[in-house]
Amino acid sequence: MLYLVGTPIGNMGDISQRAREVLASADLIACEDTRRTGILLKNLGITNKLFAYHEHNKAAKGPVLISRLKQGETVCLVSDAGMPSISDPGEDLVKLCIEEGVDVSAVPGPVAAITALVLSGLDTRRYHYEGFLPSENSERKKRLEALKDIRETMIIYEAPHRLIKLIDELILNGFGSSGAAFCRELTKRYEQVIRCTVSEAKEYFTGTEPKGEFVVCLQPLPEESGDIDVEALIGRFLDEGLSTKETASRVSGMTGISKKDVYERVIKYRADGN
Ligand code: SAM
């Protein structure tokens, strides 16, 4: 049996009794970083064998784990923090187990995304888990574009050194006035939840360097309402003498449609001879 075992996202007190028991009785504990998990296990007084299973060796090590599981061994999979398979290796091993007829069970534990969501003060009834946006430019742009069509609270993971870049990208995509929660160092000593609009966050983090681990919860853009006649708004602002750029900015702020999209619509509006 493979057990996916949740471990704390910061506060060691969050390890469950069942996680301790299952880890203690396992034949093998597969983990991303044997040094890091070694410290956790040492704290728990557990000395089982560790086995490195991570992004860079998973293709080779997955079949090794399957073979041990098929021999009847109990294997636990843990990640550096939280639940394995949530923006962490694990998904591939679960798929492999299912393909190979190996049983999989979970010992649930904390997940940074859900911890942030419940603290965000945003809508929790429906949500979209985005995790990390791709680092590659064109893929990242595509995902940012896709976020504009999501109508549920979005949950994004981001490294502190890229947080301001993410905020800039969100503003560029029309999320400046969206409510957000910047959840930092959850369950740890310096836990902090900054609830503000994305534009306000830009101001805040320009003065205060982002440090620690972050989850960003983001309110969706308002649905392009049938009640708002975007073209009529564009016409009104152009008639008032505003430039294409100013019109795009004003209409974007009023409708939640990205500046870039409105900008293109203003160009088209002008080209159509209005
Ligand atoms: N498997 C983990 C989970 O269940 O949430 C996620 C692992 S992912 C590799 C690491 C990212 O999770 C961090 O970059 C950060 O965005 C988020 N994270 C993990 N622990 C956190 C914490 N204590 N506070 C805020 N964010 C955290």
Coordinates of C-alpha atoms and ligand atoms in Angstrom, one line a residue:
M1 CA 0.0 0.0 0.0
L2 CA 1.2 3.5 -0.8
Y3 CA 0.2 6.2 1.8
L4 CA 0.2 9.9 0.8
V5 CA 1.1 11.4 4.1
G6 CA 0.4 15.1 4.9
T7 CA 3.1 16.9 6.9
P8 CA 3.1 20.4 8.4
I9 CA 3.4 23.5 6.3
G10 CA 5.3 25.2 9.1
N11 CA 4.0 24.4 12.5
M12 CA 5.3 21.0 13.7
G13 CA 2.3 20.8 16.0
D14 CA 0.1 20.1 12.9
I15 CA 1.4 16.6 12.3
S16 CA -1.5 14.2 13.0
Q17 CA -1.4 11.2 15.3
R18 CA -2.3 9.0 12.4
A19 CA 0.6 10.4 10.3
R20 CA 3.0 9.6 13.1
E21 CA 1.7 6.1 13.3
V22 CA 1.7 5.4 9.6
L23 CA 5.2 6.9 9.2
A24 CA 6.5 4.9 12.1
S25 CA 5.3 1.6 10.8
A26 CA 6.2 2.1 7.1
D27 CA 9.0 0.0 5.4
L28 CA 10.1 3.0 3.3
I29 CA 9.4 6.7 3.3
A30 CA 9.8 8.4 -0.1
C31 CA 10.5 12.1 0.2
E32 CA 11.7 15.0 -1.9
D33 CA 14.6 15.9 0.3
T34 CA 16.0 13.3 2.6
R35 CA 17.8 15.9 4.8
R36 CA 14.6 17.9 5.4
T37 CA 12.4 14.9 6.0
G38 CA 15.1 13.4 8.1
I39 CA 14.8 16.4 10.5
L40 CA 11.0 16.0 10.7
L41 CA 11.4 12.2 11.4
K42 CA 14.0 12.8 14.0
N43 CA 11.7 15.2 15.8
L44 CA 9.1 12.4 15.7
G45 CA 11.6 9.8 16.9
I46 CA 11.1 7.8 13.7
T47 CA 14.1 6.1 12.1
N48 CA 12.6 4.4 9.0
K49 CA 14.6 4.3 5.8
L50 CA 14.3 7.3 3.6
F51 CA 14.2 7.1 -0.2
A52 CA 14.7 10.1 -2.4
Y53 CA 11.8 10.6 -4.9
H54 CA 11.7 14.0 -6.6
E55 CA 11.0 15.9 -9.8
H56 CA 14.4 15.0 -11.3
N57 CA 14.5 11.2 -10.5
K58 CA 10.8 10.3 -10.5
A59 CA 10.9 8.6 -13.9
A60 CA 13.7 6.2 -12.7
K61 CA 12.6 5.8 -9.1
G62 CA 8.8 5.4 -9.7
P63 CA 9.2 1.8 -11.0
V64 CA 11.6 1.0 -8.1
L65 CA 8.9 2.0 -5.6
I66 CA 6.3 0.1 -7.5
S67 CA 8.4 -3.0 -7.3
R68 CA 8.8 -2.7 -3.6
L69 CA 5.1 -2.0 -3.2
K70 CA 4.3 -5.1 -5.2
Q71 CA 6.5 -7.1 -2.9
G72 CA 4.1 -6.2 -0.1
E73 CA 6.0 -3.3 1.5
T74 CA 4.3 -0.3 3.0
V75 CA 5.6 2.9 1.4
C76 CA 4.8 6.4 2.6
L77 CA 5.2 9.4 0.3
V78 CA 5.7 12.8 1.9
S79 CA 6.7 16.2 0.4
D80 CA 8.8 19.0 1.9
A81 CA 5.6 20.5 3.3
G82 CA 1.9 19.9 3.2
M83 CA 0.1 17.3 1.1
P84 CA 2.1 15.4 -1.5
S85 CA 0.7 15.8 -5.1
I86 CA -0.4 19.4 -4.4
S87 CA 2.2 21.4 -6.5
D88 CA 4.6 18.6 -5.3
P89 CA 5.8 15.3 -6.8
G90 CA 3.3 12.6 -6.1
E91 CA 0.8 12.8 -8.9
D92 CA 2.9 10.6 -11.2
L93 CA 3.4 7.9 -8.5
V94 CA -0.3 7.8 -7.8
K95 CA -1.0 7.3 -11.5
L96 CA 1.6 4.6 -11.7
C97 CA 0.2 2.8 -8.7
I98 CA -3.3 2.9 -10.2
E99 CA -2.0 1.6 -13.5
E100 CA -0.1 -1.2 -11.7
G101 CA -3.0 -2.2 -9.5
V102 CA -1.2 -1.0 -6.3
D103 CA -3.5 0.3 -3.5
V104 CA -3.2 4.0 -2.6
S105 CA -4.5 5.7 0.6
A106 CA -4.1 9.1 2.1
V107 CA -3.3 10.4 5.6
P108 CA -4.6 14.0 5.1
G109 CA -2.8 17.0 6.5
P110 CA -2.5 20.7 6.0
V111 CA -2.5 22.3 2.5
A112 CA -1.2 25.8 2.1
A113 CA -3.8 26.6 -0.5
I114 CA -6.8 25.7 1.7
T115 CA -5.3 27.3 4.8
A116 CA -5.0 30.5 2.8
L117 CA -8.4 30.3 1.3
V118 CA -10.2 30.0 4.7
L119 CA -8.3 33.0 6.0
S120 CA -8.7 35.1 2.9
G121 CA -12.2 36.4 3.6
L122 CA -13.0 35.8 -0.1
D123 CA -15.7 33.5 -1.4
T124 CA -14.8 29.9 -0.4
R125 CA -17.9 28.1 -1.9
R126 CA -16.2 27.7 -5.2
Y127 CA -12.5 28.1 -5.9
H128 CA -9.9 27.5 -8.5
Y129 CA -6.5 26.1 -7.6
E130 CA -3.9 27.5 -9.9
G131 CA -0.7 26.7 -7.9
F132 CA 2.5 28.1 -9.4
L133 CA 2.1 29.9 -12.7
P134 CA 4.6 28.7 -15.3
S135 CA 7.9 30.4 -15.2
E136 CA 8.3 30.3 -19.0
N137 CA 7.1 33.6 -20.5
S138 CA 4.6 32.6 -23.1
E139 CA 3.1 29.8 -21.0
R140 CA 2.8 32.2 -18.1
K141 CA 1.1 34.8 -20.3
K142 CA -1.4 32.2 -21.4
R143 CA -2.3 31.2 -17.8
L144 CA -2.6 34.8 -16.8
E145 CA -5.0 35.3 -19.7
A146 CA -7.0 32.3 -18.7
L147 CA -7.4 33.6 -15.1
K148 CA -9.4 36.5 -16.5
D149 CA -12.2 34.0 -17.4
I150 CA -12.3 32.3 -14.1
R151 CA -15.3 33.3 -12.0
E152 CA -14.2 31.7 -8.7
T153 CA -11.7 32.7 -6.0
M154 CA -8.2 31.8 -7.4
I155 CA -5.4 30.4 -5.3
I156 CA -1.9 31.1 -6.6
Y157 CA 1.4 30.0 -5.1
E158 CA 4.4 32.3 -5.6
A159 CA 8.0 32.6 -4.4
P160 CA 8.7 35.8 -2.5
H161 CA 11.3 37.1 -5.1
R162 CA 8.7 36.9 -7.8
L163 CA 5.7 38.3 -5.8
I164 CA 6.0 41.9 -7.1
K165 CA 6.3 40.6 -10.7
L166 CA 3.1 38.6 -10.1
I167 CA 1.4 41.6 -8.8
D168 CA 2.5 43.7 -11.8
E169 CA 1.2 41.0 -14.1
L170 CA -2.1 40.8 -12.4
I171 CA -2.5 44.6 -12.6
L172 CA -1.6 44.4 -16.3
N173 CA -4.4 41.8 -16.8
G174 CA -7.1 44.0 -15.2
F175 CA -7.0 42.6 -11.7
G176 CA -5.9 45.9 -10.1
S177 CA -9.2 46.5 -8.4
S178 CA -9.8 42.9 -7.4
G179 CA -9.8 42.0 -3.8
A180 CA -7.0 39.7 -2.7
A181 CA -5.4 38.1 0.3
F182 CA -1.6 37.8 0.5
C183 CA -1.1 35.0 3.0
R184 CA 2.4 34.7 4.3
E185 CA 4.2 32.2 6.5
L186 CA 1.0 30.4 7.4
T187 CA 1.0 28.5 10.7
K188 CA 4.5 30.0 11.5
R189 CA 5.6 32.6 13.9
Y190 CA 5.3 35.5 11.5
E191 CA 2.0 34.4 9.9
Q192 CA 0.4 37.4 8.2
V193 CA -2.6 37.9 6.0
I194 CA -2.7 41.1 4.0
R195 CA -6.2 41.7 2.6
C196 CA -6.4 44.5 0.1
T197 CA -6.8 45.1 -3.6
V198 CA -4.0 44.0 -6.0
S199 CA -3.1 47.7 -6.6
E200 CA -2.9 48.4 -2.9
A201 CA -0.6 45.3 -2.6
K202 CA 1.7 46.8 -5.1
E203 CA 2.1 49.9 -2.9
Y204 CA 2.5 47.8 0.2
F205 CA 5.2 45.5 -1.2
T206 CA 7.0 48.3 -2.8
G207 CA 7.7 49.6 0.7
T208 CA 8.0 46.2 2.4
E209 CA 10.1 43.5 0.8
P210 CA 8.1 40.3 0.4
K211 CA 9.7 37.6 2.7
G212 CA 8.8 34.0 3.4
E213 CA 6.3 31.8 1.7
F214 CA 3.2 33.2 0.1
V215 CA -0.2 32.1 -1.2
V216 CA -2.2 34.6 -3.0
C217 CA -6.0 34.4 -3.0
L218 CA -7.6 36.5 -5.7
Q219 CA -11.1 37.6 -6.4
P220 CA -12.3 37.0 -9.9
L221 CA -13.0 39.8 -12.4
P222 CA -16.6 40.8 -12.7
E223 CA -18.4 39.0 -15.4
E224 CA -18.7 41.1 -18.5
S225 CA -22.2 42.1 -17.7
G226 CA -24.8 42.4 -20.4
D227 CA -25.9 45.5 -18.6
I228 CA -22.7 47.3 -19.4
D229 CA -22.5 48.5 -23.0
V230 CA -18.7 48.6 -23.4
E231 CA -18.8 50.2 -26.8
A232 CA -21.1 52.9 -25.5
L233 CA -18.6 53.6 -22.7
I234 CA -15.8 53.7 -25.2
G235 CA -17.7 56.2 -27.4
R236 CA -18.6 58.4 -24.4
F237 CA -15.0 58.7 -23.2
L238 CA -13.7 59.3 -26.8
D239 CA -16.3 62.0 -27.2
E240 CA -15.1 63.6 -24.0
G241 CA -11.7 63.9 -25.7
L242 CA -9.9 61.1 -23.9
S243 CA -7.0 59.4 -25.7
T244 CA -7.2 55.7 -26.7
K245 CA -5.0 54.8 -23.8
E246 CA -7.0 56.9 -21.3
T247 CA -10.2 55.4 -22.6
A248 CA -8.9 51.9 -22.3
S249 CA -7.8 52.6 -18.7
R250 CA -11.1 54.1 -17.6
V251 CA -13.3 51.4 -19.2
S252 CA -11.0 48.7 -17.9
G253 CA -11.4 50.1 -14.4
M254 CA -15.2 50.3 -14.7
T255 CA -15.7 46.9 -16.3
G256 CA -12.9 44.7 -15.0
I257 CA -12.0 43.8 -18.6
S258 CA -8.2 43.9 -19.1
K259 CA -6.7 47.2 -20.4
K260 CA -5.2 45.3 -23.3
D261 CA -8.6 43.9 -24.4
V262 CA -10.3 47.3 -24.0
Y263 CA -7.5 49.0 -25.9
E264 CA -8.0 46.6 -28.8
R265 CA -11.7 47.4 -28.7
V266 CA -11.1 51.1 -28.7
I267 CA -8.8 50.7 -31.8
K268 CA -11.6 48.7 -33.5
Y269 CA -14.2 51.2 -32.5
R270 CA -12.1 54.0 -34.1
A271 CA -11.3 51.9 -37.2
D272 CA -15.1 51.2 -37.6
G273 CA -15.5 55.0 -38.1
N274 CA -17.4 55.7 -34.9
Ligands
SAM1 N1 2.4 20.5 -1.0 C1 2.2 21.9 -0.5 C2 0.8 22.1 0.0 O1 0.2 21.1 0.3 O2 0.4 23.2 0.1 C3 2.7 22.9 -1.5 C4 4.2 22.8 -1.9 S1 4.7 23.9 -3.0 C5 6.2 23.2 -3.6 C6 5.4 25.2 -2.0 C7 4.5 26.5 -2.0 O3 3.4 26.3 -1.1 C8 5.3 27.7 -1.5 O4 6.0 28.3 -2.5 C9 4.1 28.6 -1.0 O5 3.5 29.2 -2.2 C10 3.1 27.6 -0.5 N2 3.4 27.4 1.0 C11 3.9 26.3 1.6 N3 3.9 26.5 2.9 C12 3.4 27.7 3.1 C13 3.2 28.5 4.3 N4 3.5 28.1 5.5 N5 2.7 29.8 4.1 C14 2.4 30.3 2.9 N6 2.6 29.5 1.8 C15 3.1 28.3 1.9

